[in-house]
mmCIF file of C-alpha atoms and ligand atoms in Angstrom:
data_model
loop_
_atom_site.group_PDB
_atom_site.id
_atom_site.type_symbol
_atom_site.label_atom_id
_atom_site.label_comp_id
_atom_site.label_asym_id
_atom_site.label_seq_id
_atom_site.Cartn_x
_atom_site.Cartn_y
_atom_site.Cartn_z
ATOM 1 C CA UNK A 1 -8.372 111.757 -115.731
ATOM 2 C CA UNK A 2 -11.757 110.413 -115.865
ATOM 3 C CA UNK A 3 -12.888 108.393 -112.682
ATOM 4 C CA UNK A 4 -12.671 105.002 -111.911
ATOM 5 C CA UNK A 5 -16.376 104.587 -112.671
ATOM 6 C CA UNK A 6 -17.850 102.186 -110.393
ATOM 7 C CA UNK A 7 -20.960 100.153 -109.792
ATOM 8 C CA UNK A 8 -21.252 99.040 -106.369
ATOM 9 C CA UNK A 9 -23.747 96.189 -105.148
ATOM 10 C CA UNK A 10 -26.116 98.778 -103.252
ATOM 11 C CA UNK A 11 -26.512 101.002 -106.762
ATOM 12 C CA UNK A 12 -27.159 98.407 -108.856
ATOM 13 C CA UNK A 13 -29.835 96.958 -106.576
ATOM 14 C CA UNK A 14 -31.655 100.418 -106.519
ATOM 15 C CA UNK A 15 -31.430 101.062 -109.918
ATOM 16 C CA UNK A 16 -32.903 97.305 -111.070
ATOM 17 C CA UNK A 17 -35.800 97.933 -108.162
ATOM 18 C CA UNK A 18 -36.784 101.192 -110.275
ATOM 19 C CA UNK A 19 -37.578 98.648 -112.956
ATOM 20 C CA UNK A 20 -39.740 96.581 -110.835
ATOM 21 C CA UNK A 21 -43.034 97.912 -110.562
ATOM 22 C CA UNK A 22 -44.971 97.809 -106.589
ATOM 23 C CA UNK A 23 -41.131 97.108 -105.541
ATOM 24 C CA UNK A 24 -41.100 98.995 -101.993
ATOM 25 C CA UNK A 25 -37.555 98.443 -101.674
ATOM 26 C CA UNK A 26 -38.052 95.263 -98.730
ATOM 27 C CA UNK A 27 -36.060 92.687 -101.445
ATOM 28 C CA UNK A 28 -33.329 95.713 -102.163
ATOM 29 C CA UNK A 29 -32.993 95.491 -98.117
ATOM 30 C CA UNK A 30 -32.932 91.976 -97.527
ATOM 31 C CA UNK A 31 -30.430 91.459 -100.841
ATOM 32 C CA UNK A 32 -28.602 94.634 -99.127
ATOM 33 C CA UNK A 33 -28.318 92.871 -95.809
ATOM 34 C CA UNK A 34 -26.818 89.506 -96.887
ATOM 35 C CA UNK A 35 -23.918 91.705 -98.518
ATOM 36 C CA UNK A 36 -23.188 93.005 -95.463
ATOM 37 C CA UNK A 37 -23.373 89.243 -93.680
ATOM 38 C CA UNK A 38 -20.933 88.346 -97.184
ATOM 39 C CA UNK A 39 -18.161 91.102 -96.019
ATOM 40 C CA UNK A 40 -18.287 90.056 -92.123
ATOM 41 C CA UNK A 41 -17.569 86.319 -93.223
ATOM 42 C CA UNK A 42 -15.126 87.471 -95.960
ATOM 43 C CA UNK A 43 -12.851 89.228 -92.882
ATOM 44 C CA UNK A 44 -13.156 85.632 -90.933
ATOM 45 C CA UNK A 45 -12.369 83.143 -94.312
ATOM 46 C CA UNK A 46 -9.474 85.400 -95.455
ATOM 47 C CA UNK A 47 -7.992 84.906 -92.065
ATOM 48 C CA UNK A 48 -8.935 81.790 -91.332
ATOM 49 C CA UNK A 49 -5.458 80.327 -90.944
ATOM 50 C CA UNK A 50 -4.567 82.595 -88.280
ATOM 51 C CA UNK A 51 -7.764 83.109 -86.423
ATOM 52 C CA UNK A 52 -8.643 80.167 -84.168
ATOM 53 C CA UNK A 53 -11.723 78.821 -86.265
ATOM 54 C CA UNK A 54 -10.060 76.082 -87.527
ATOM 55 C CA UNK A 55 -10.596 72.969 -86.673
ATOM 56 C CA UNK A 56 -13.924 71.025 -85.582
ATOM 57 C CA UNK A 57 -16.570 72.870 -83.801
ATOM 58 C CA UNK A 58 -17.114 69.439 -81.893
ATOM 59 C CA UNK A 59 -20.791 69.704 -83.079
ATOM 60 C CA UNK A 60 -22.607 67.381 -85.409
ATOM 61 C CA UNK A 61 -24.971 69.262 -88.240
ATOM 62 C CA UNK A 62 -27.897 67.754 -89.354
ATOM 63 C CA UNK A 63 -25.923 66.061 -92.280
ATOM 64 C CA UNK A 64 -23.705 64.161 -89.878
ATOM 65 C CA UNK A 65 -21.634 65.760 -90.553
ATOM 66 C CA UNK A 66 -18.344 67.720 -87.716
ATOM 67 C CA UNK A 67 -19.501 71.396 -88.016
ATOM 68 C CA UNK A 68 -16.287 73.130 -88.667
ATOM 69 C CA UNK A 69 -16.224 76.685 -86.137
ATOM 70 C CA UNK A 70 -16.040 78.983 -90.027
ATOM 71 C CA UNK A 71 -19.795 77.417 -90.849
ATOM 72 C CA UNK A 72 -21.037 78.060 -87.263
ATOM 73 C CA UNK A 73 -19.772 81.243 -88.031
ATOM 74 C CA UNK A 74 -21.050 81.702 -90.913
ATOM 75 C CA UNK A 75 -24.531 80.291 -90.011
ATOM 76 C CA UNK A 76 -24.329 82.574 -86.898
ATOM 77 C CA UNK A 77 -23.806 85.995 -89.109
ATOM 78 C CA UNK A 78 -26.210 85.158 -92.022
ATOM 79 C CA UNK A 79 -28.439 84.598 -89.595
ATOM 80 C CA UNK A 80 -28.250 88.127 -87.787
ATOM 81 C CA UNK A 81 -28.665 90.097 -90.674
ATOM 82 C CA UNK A 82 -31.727 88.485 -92.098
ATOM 83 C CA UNK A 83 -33.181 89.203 -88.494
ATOM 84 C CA UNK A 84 -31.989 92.565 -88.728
ATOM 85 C CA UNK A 85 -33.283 93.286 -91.926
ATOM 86 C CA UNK A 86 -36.877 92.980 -90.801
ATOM 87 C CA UNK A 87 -37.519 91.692 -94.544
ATOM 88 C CA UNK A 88 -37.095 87.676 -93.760
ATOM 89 C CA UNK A 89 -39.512 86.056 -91.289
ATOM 90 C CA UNK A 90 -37.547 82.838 -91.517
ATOM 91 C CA UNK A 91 -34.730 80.766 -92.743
ATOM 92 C CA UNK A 92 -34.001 77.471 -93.338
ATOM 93 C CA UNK A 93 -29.873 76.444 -93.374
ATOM 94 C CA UNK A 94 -28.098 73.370 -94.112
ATOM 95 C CA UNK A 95 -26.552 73.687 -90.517
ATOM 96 C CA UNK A 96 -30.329 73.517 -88.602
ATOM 97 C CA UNK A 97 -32.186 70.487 -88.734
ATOM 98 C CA UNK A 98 -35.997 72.974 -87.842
ATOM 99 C CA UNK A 99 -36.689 75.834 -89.510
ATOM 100 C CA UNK A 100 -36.075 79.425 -87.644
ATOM 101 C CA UNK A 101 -38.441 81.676 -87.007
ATOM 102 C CA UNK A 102 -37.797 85.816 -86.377
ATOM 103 C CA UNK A 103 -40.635 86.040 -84.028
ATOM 104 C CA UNK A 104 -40.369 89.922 -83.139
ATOM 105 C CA UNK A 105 -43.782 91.689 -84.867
ATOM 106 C CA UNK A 106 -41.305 93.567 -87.178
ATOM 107 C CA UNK A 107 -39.790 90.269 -88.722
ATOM 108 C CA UNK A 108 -42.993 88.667 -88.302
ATOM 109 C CA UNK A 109 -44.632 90.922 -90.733
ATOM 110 C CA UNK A 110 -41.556 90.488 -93.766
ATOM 111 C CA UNK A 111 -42.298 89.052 -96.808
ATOM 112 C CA UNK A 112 -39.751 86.856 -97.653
ATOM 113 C CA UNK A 113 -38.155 83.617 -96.544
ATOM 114 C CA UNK A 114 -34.354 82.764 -96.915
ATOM 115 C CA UNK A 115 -32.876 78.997 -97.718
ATOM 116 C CA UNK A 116 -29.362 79.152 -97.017
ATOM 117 C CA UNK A 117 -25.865 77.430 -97.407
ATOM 118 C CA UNK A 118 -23.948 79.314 -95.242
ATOM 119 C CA UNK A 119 -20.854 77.920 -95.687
ATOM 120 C CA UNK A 120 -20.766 74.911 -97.991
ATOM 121 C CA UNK A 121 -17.546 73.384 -98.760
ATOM 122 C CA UNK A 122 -16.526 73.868 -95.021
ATOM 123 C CA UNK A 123 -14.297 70.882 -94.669
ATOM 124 C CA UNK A 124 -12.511 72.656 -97.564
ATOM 125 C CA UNK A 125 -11.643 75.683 -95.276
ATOM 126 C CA UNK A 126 -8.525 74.104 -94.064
ATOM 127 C CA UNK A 127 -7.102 73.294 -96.843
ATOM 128 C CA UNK A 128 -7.351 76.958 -98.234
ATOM 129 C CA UNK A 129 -9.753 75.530 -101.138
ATOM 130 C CA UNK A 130 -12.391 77.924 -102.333
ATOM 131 C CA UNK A 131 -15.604 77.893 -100.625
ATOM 132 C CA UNK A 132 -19.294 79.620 -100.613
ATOM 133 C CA UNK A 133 -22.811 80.993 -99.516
ATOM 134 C CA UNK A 134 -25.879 79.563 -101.042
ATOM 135 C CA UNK A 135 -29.167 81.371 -100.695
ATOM 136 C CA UNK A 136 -32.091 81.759 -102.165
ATOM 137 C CA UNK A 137 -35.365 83.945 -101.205
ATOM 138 C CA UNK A 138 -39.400 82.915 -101.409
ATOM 139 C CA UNK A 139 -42.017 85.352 -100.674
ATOM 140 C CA UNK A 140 -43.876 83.762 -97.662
ATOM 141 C CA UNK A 141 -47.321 81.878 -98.176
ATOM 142 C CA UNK A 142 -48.337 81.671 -94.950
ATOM 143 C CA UNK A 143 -50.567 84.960 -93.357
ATOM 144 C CA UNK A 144 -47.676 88.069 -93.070
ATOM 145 C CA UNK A 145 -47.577 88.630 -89.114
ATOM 146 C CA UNK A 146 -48.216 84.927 -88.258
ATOM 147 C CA UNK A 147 -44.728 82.944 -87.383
ATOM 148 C CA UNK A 148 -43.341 81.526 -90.416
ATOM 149 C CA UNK A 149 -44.253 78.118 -91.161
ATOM 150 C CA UNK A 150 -42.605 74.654 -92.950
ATOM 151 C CA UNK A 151 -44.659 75.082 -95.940
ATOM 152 C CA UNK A 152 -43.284 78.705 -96.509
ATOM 153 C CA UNK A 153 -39.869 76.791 -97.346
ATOM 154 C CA UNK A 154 -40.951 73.737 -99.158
ATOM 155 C CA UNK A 155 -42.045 75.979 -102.643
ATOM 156 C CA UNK A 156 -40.745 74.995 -105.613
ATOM 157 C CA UNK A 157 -37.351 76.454 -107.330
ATOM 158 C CA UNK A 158 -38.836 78.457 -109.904
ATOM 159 C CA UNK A 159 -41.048 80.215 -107.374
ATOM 160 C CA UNK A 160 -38.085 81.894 -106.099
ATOM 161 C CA UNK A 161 -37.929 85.533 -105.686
ATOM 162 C CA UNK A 162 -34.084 85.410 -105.780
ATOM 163 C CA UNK A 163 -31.007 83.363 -105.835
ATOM 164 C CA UNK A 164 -27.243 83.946 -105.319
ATOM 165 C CA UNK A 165 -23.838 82.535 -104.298
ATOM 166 C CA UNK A 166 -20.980 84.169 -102.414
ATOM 167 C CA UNK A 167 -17.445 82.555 -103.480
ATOM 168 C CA UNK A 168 -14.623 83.252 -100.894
ATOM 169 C CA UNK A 169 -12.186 81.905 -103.812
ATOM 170 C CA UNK A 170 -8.834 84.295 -104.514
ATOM 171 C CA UNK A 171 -11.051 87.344 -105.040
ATOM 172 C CA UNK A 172 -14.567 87.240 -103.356
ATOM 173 C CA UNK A 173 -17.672 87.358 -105.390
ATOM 174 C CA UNK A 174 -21.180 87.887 -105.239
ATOM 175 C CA UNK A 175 -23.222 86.358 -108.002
ATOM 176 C CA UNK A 176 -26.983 86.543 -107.814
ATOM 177 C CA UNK A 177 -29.998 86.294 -110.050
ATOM 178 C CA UNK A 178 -33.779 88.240 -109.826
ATOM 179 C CA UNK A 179 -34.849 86.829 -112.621
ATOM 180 C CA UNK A 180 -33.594 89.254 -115.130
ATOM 181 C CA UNK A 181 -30.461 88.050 -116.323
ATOM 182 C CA UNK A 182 -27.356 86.611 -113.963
ATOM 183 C CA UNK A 183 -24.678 89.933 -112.542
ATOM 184 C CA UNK A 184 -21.404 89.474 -110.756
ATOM 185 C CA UNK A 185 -20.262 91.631 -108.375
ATOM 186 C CA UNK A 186 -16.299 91.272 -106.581
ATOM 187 C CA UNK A 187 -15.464 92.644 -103.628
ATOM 188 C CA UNK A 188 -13.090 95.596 -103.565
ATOM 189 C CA UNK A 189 -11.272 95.324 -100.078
ATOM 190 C CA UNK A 190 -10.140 98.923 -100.189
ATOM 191 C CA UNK A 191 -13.341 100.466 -100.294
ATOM 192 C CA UNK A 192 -15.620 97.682 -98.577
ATOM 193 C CA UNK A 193 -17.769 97.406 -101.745
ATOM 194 C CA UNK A 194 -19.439 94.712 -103.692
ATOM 195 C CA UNK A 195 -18.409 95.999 -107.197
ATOM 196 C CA UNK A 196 -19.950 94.629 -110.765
ATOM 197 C CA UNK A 197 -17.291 93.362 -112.341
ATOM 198 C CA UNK A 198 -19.374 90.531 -114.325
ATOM 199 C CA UNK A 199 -22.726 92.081 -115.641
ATOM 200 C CA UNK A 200 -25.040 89.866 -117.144
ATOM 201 C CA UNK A 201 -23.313 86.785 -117.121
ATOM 202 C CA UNK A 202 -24.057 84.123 -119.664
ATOM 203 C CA UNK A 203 -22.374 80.541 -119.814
ATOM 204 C CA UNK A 204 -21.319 78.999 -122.984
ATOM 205 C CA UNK A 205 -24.025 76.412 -124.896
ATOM 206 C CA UNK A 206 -21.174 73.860 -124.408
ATOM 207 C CA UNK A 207 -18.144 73.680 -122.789
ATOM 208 C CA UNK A 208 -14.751 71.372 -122.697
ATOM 209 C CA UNK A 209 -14.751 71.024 -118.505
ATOM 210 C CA UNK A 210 -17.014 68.154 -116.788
ATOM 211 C CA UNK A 211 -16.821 68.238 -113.045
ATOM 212 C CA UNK A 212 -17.970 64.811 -110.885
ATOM 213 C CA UNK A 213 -16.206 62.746 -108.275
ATOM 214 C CA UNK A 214 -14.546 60.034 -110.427
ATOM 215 C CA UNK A 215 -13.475 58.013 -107.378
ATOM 216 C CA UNK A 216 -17.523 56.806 -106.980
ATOM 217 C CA UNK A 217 -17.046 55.798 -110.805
ATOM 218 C CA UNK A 218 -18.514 51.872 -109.681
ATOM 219 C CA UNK A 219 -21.020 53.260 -107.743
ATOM 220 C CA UNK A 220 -22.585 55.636 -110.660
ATOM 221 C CA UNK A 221 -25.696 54.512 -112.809
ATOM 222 C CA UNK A 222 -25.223 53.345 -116.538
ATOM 223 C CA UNK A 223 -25.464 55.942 -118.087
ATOM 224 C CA UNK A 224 -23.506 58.657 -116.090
ATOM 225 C CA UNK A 225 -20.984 55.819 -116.839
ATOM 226 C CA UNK A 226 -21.532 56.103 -120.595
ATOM 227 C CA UNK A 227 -20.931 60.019 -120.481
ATOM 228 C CA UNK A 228 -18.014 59.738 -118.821
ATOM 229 C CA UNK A 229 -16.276 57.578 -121.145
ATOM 230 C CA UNK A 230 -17.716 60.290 -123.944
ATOM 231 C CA UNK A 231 -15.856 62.777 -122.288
ATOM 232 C CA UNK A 232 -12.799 60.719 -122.511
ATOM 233 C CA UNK A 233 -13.293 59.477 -126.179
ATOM 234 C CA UNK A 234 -10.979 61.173 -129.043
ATOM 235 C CA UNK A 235 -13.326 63.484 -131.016
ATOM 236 C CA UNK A 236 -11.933 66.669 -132.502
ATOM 237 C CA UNK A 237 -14.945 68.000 -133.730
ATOM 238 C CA UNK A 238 -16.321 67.952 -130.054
ATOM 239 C CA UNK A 239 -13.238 68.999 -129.026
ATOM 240 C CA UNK A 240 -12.862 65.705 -126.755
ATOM 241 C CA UNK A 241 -11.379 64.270 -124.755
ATOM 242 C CA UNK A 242 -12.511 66.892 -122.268
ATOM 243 C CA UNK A 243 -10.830 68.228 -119.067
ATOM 244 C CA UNK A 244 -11.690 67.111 -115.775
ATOM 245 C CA UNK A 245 -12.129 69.737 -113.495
ATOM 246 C CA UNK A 246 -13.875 68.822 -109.318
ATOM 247 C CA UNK A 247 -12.551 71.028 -106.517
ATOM 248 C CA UNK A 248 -14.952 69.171 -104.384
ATOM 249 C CA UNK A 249 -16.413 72.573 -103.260
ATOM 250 C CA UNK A 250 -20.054 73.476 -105.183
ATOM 251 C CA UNK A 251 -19.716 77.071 -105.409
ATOM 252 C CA UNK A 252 -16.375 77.432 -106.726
ATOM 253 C CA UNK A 253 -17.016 73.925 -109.256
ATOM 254 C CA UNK A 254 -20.118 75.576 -110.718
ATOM 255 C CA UNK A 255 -18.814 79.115 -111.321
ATOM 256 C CA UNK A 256 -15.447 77.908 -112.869
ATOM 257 C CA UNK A 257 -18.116 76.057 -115.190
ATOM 258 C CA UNK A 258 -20.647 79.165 -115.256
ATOM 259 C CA UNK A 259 -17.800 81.420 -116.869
ATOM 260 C CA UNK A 260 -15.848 79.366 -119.228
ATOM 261 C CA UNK A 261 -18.237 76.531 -120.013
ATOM 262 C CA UNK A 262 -18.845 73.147 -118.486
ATOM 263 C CA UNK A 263 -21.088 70.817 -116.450
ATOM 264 C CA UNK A 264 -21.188 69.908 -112.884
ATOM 265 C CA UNK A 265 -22.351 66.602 -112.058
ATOM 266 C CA UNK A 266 -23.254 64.782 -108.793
ATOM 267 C CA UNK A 267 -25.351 61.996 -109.642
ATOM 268 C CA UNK A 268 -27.053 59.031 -106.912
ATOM 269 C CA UNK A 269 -25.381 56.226 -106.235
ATOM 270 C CA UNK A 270 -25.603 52.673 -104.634
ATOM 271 C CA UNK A 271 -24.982 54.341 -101.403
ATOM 272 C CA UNK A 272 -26.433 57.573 -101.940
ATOM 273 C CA UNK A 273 -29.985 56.784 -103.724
ATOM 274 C CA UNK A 274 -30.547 60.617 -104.187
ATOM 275 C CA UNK A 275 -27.348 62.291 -104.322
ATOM 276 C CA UNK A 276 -25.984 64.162 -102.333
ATOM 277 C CA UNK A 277 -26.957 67.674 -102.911
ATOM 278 C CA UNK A 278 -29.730 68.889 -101.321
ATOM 279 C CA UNK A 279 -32.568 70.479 -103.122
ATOM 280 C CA UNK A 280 -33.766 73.527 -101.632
ATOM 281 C CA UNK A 281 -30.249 75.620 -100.763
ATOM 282 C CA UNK A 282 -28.162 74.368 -102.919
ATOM 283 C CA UNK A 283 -29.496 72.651 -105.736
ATOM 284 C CA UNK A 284 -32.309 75.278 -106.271
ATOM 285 C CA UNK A 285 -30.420 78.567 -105.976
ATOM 286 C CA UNK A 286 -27.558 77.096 -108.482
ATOM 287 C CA UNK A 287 -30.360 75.802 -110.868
ATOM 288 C CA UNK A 288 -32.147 79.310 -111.192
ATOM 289 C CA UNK A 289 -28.455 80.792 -111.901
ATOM 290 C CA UNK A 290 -27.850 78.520 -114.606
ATOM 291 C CA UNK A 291 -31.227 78.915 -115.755
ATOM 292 C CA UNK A 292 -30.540 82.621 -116.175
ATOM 293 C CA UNK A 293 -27.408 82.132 -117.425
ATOM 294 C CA UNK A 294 -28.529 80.092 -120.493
ATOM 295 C CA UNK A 295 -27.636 76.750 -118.937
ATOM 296 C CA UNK A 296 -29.863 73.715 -117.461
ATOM 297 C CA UNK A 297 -30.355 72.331 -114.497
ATOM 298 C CA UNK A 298 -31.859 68.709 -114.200
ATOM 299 C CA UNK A 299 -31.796 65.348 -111.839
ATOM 300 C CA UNK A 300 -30.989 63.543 -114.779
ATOM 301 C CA UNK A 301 -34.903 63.936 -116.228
ATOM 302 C CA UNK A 302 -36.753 66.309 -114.863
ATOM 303 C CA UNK A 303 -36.260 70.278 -114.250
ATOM 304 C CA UNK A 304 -34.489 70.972 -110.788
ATOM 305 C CA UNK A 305 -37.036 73.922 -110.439
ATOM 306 C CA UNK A 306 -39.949 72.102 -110.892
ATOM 307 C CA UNK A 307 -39.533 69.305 -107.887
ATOM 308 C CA UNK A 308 -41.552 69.550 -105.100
ATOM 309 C CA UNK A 309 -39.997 69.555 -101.795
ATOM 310 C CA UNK A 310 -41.541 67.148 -99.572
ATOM 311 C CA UNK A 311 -38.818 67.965 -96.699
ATOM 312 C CA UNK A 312 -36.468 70.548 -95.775
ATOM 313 C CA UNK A 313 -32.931 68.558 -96.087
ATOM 314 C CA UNK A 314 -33.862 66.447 -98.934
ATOM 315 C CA UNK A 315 -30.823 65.584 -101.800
ATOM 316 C CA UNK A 316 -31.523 65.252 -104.958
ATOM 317 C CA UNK A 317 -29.265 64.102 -108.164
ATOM 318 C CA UNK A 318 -27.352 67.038 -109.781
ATOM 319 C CA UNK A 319 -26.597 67.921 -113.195
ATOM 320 C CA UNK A 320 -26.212 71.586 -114.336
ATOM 321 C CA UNK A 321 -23.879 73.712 -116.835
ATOM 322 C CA UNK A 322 -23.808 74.500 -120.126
ATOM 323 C CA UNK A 323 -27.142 73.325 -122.080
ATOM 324 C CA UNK A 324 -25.867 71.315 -124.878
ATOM 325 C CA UNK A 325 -24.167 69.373 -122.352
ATOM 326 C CA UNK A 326 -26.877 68.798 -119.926
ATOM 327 C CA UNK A 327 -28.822 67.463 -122.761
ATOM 328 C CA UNK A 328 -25.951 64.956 -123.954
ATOM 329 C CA UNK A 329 -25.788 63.547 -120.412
ATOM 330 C CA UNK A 330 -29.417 62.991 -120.045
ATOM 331 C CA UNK A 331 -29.555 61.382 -123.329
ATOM 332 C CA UNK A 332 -27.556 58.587 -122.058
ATOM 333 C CA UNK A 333 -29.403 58.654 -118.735
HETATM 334 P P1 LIG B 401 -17.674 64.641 -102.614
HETATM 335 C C1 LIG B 401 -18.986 69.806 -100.032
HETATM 336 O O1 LIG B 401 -18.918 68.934 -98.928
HETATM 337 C C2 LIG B 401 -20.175 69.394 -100.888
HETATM 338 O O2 LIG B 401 -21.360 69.493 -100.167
HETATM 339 C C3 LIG B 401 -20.229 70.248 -102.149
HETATM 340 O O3 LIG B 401 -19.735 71.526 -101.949
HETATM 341 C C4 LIG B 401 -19.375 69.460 -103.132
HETATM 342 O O4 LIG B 401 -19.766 69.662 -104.466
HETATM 343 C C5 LIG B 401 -19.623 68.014 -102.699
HETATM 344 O O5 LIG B 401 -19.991 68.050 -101.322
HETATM 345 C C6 LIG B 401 -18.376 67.176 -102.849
HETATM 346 O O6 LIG B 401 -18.729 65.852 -102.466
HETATM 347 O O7 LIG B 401 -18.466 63.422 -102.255
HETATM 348 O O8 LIG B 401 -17.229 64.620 -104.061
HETATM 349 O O9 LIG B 401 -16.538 64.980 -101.664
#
């Protein structure tokens, strides 16, 4: 009986750094190193209703917001394996108001930087709701051997070297993008291994499923307004009125949407003038997916990827899916 033929995570990195010329392999470790971090946190989600990491940390992250123990967690292992890898000089995560530097000479000299999510949806976590990783990797500008500096982290989205999401959802997936194309990979608990289950993955050019926090409905601009009462008009031809879908986690609202069509919307309001997403580990590393995917990503006008970060926790309005719907919502913008 012919084998259960497999792809794991590991393979499938080698084999797409054969296709990319000069590629000494540091990327394949650093991507190879964050799948590890991805399993360790896996163990500790899956369990977190018996393990004592519910509950408030007692901290306050830079957001304001109560750290929950899973996302200090989470911060603490992503953390360790990009200073293991010796590939990352740096990170930047939603759950550290300064930078971090890996100041050993081996780190020092690495080529890339990492902006992470390490755990966003946390306040999901005890309500067993699907949550996620964020990341997304920048080769360093600043001299290699010199401590990595603020300006290494504040390049624009579509100078990333990579970009992925881990969703701890009823299976656990790792989704990432090198620029050629967007691959899925699930984790197989019996053998430990990130396995492609969704090679390159491509999201519908419209979809039935919009995804945005009705209950700030007042608070939205005009025009968001407009398109949600277009979503809620009779039209069969557009097949509306569509569904609305929000978890109120990112990760698992945007890949529901990646895979069967839809757009994900978290626009500014009167009390938050930018949104609420911030730019350069989440809205970034989601934007280059969707990008790759075939879908858009936009704050409403202008390409996500193309914003300049001015600092390292700024939001930004969020609008990404499926293209044709993208475009409808900025028209009314
Ligand atoms: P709201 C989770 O806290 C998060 O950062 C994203 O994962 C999610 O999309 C958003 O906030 C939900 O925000 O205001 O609708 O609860």
């Amino acid at each position: 009986m012919k084998g259960y033929s497999i792809t794991t995570l590991n393979e499938f990195i080698i084999r797409r750094q054969a296709n990319i010329p000069y590629a000494k392999g540091e990327l394949s470790r650093l991507l190879h190193h964050i799948g590890i971090a991805a399993k360790v946190v896996n163990k500790k989600v899956n369990k977190a209703g018996l393990v004592d990491v519910l509950g408030e940390a007692g901290n306050i992250n830079v957001q304001g917001e109560s750290q929950q123990k899973l996302d200090v967690f989470a911060d603490m292992q992503f953390t360790a394996a990009l200073s293991d890898s010796g590939e990352c000089c740096g990170i930047a995560s939603e759950e550290n108001q300064e930078i971090i530097t890996f100041d050993d000479d081996l780190s020092k000299d690495g080529k890339y930087i990492v902006c992470m999510d390490p755990l966003d949806g946390s306040s999901n976590i005890d309500v067993n709701v699907s949550i996620g990783t964020i990341f997304s990797i920048y080769r360093r500008i600043s001299p290699r051997g010199d401590k990595a500096q603020l300006i290494d982290f504040l390049q624009e989205g579509n100078k990333q070297i990579a970009a992925g999401y881990i969703i701890y959802g009823s299976s656990t997936m790792l989704v990432y993008t090198t620029g050629q194309g967007v691959n899925g990979f699930t984790l197989d608990p019996s053998i430990g291994e990130f396995c492609l289950s969704h090679p390159n993955i491509k999201t519908p050019e419209t979809g039935s499923i919009y995804s945005l926090n009705e209950g700030n409905y007042l608070k939205f601009p005009e025009g968001v307004k407009k398109y949600v009462n277009y979503c809620k008009e009779e039209d069969k031809s557009t097949k509306r009125p569509y569904s609305l879908r929000y978890i109120g986690s990112l990760v698992a609202d945007f890949h529901r949407n990646l895979l069967k069509g839809g757009i994900f919307i978290y626009p500014e309001t009167a009390s938050s003038p930018k949104g609420k997403l911030r730019l350069i580990y989440e809205c970034n590393p989601i934007a280059w997916i969707a990008e790759q995917a075939g879908g858009k990503a936009s704050d409403g006008k202008n390409r996500i990827l193309d914003i300049k970060p001015e600092t390292l926790h700024q939001r930004t309005p969020f609008y990404t899916g499926a293209h044709g719907m993208v475009e409808k919502v900025e028209s009314f913008i």
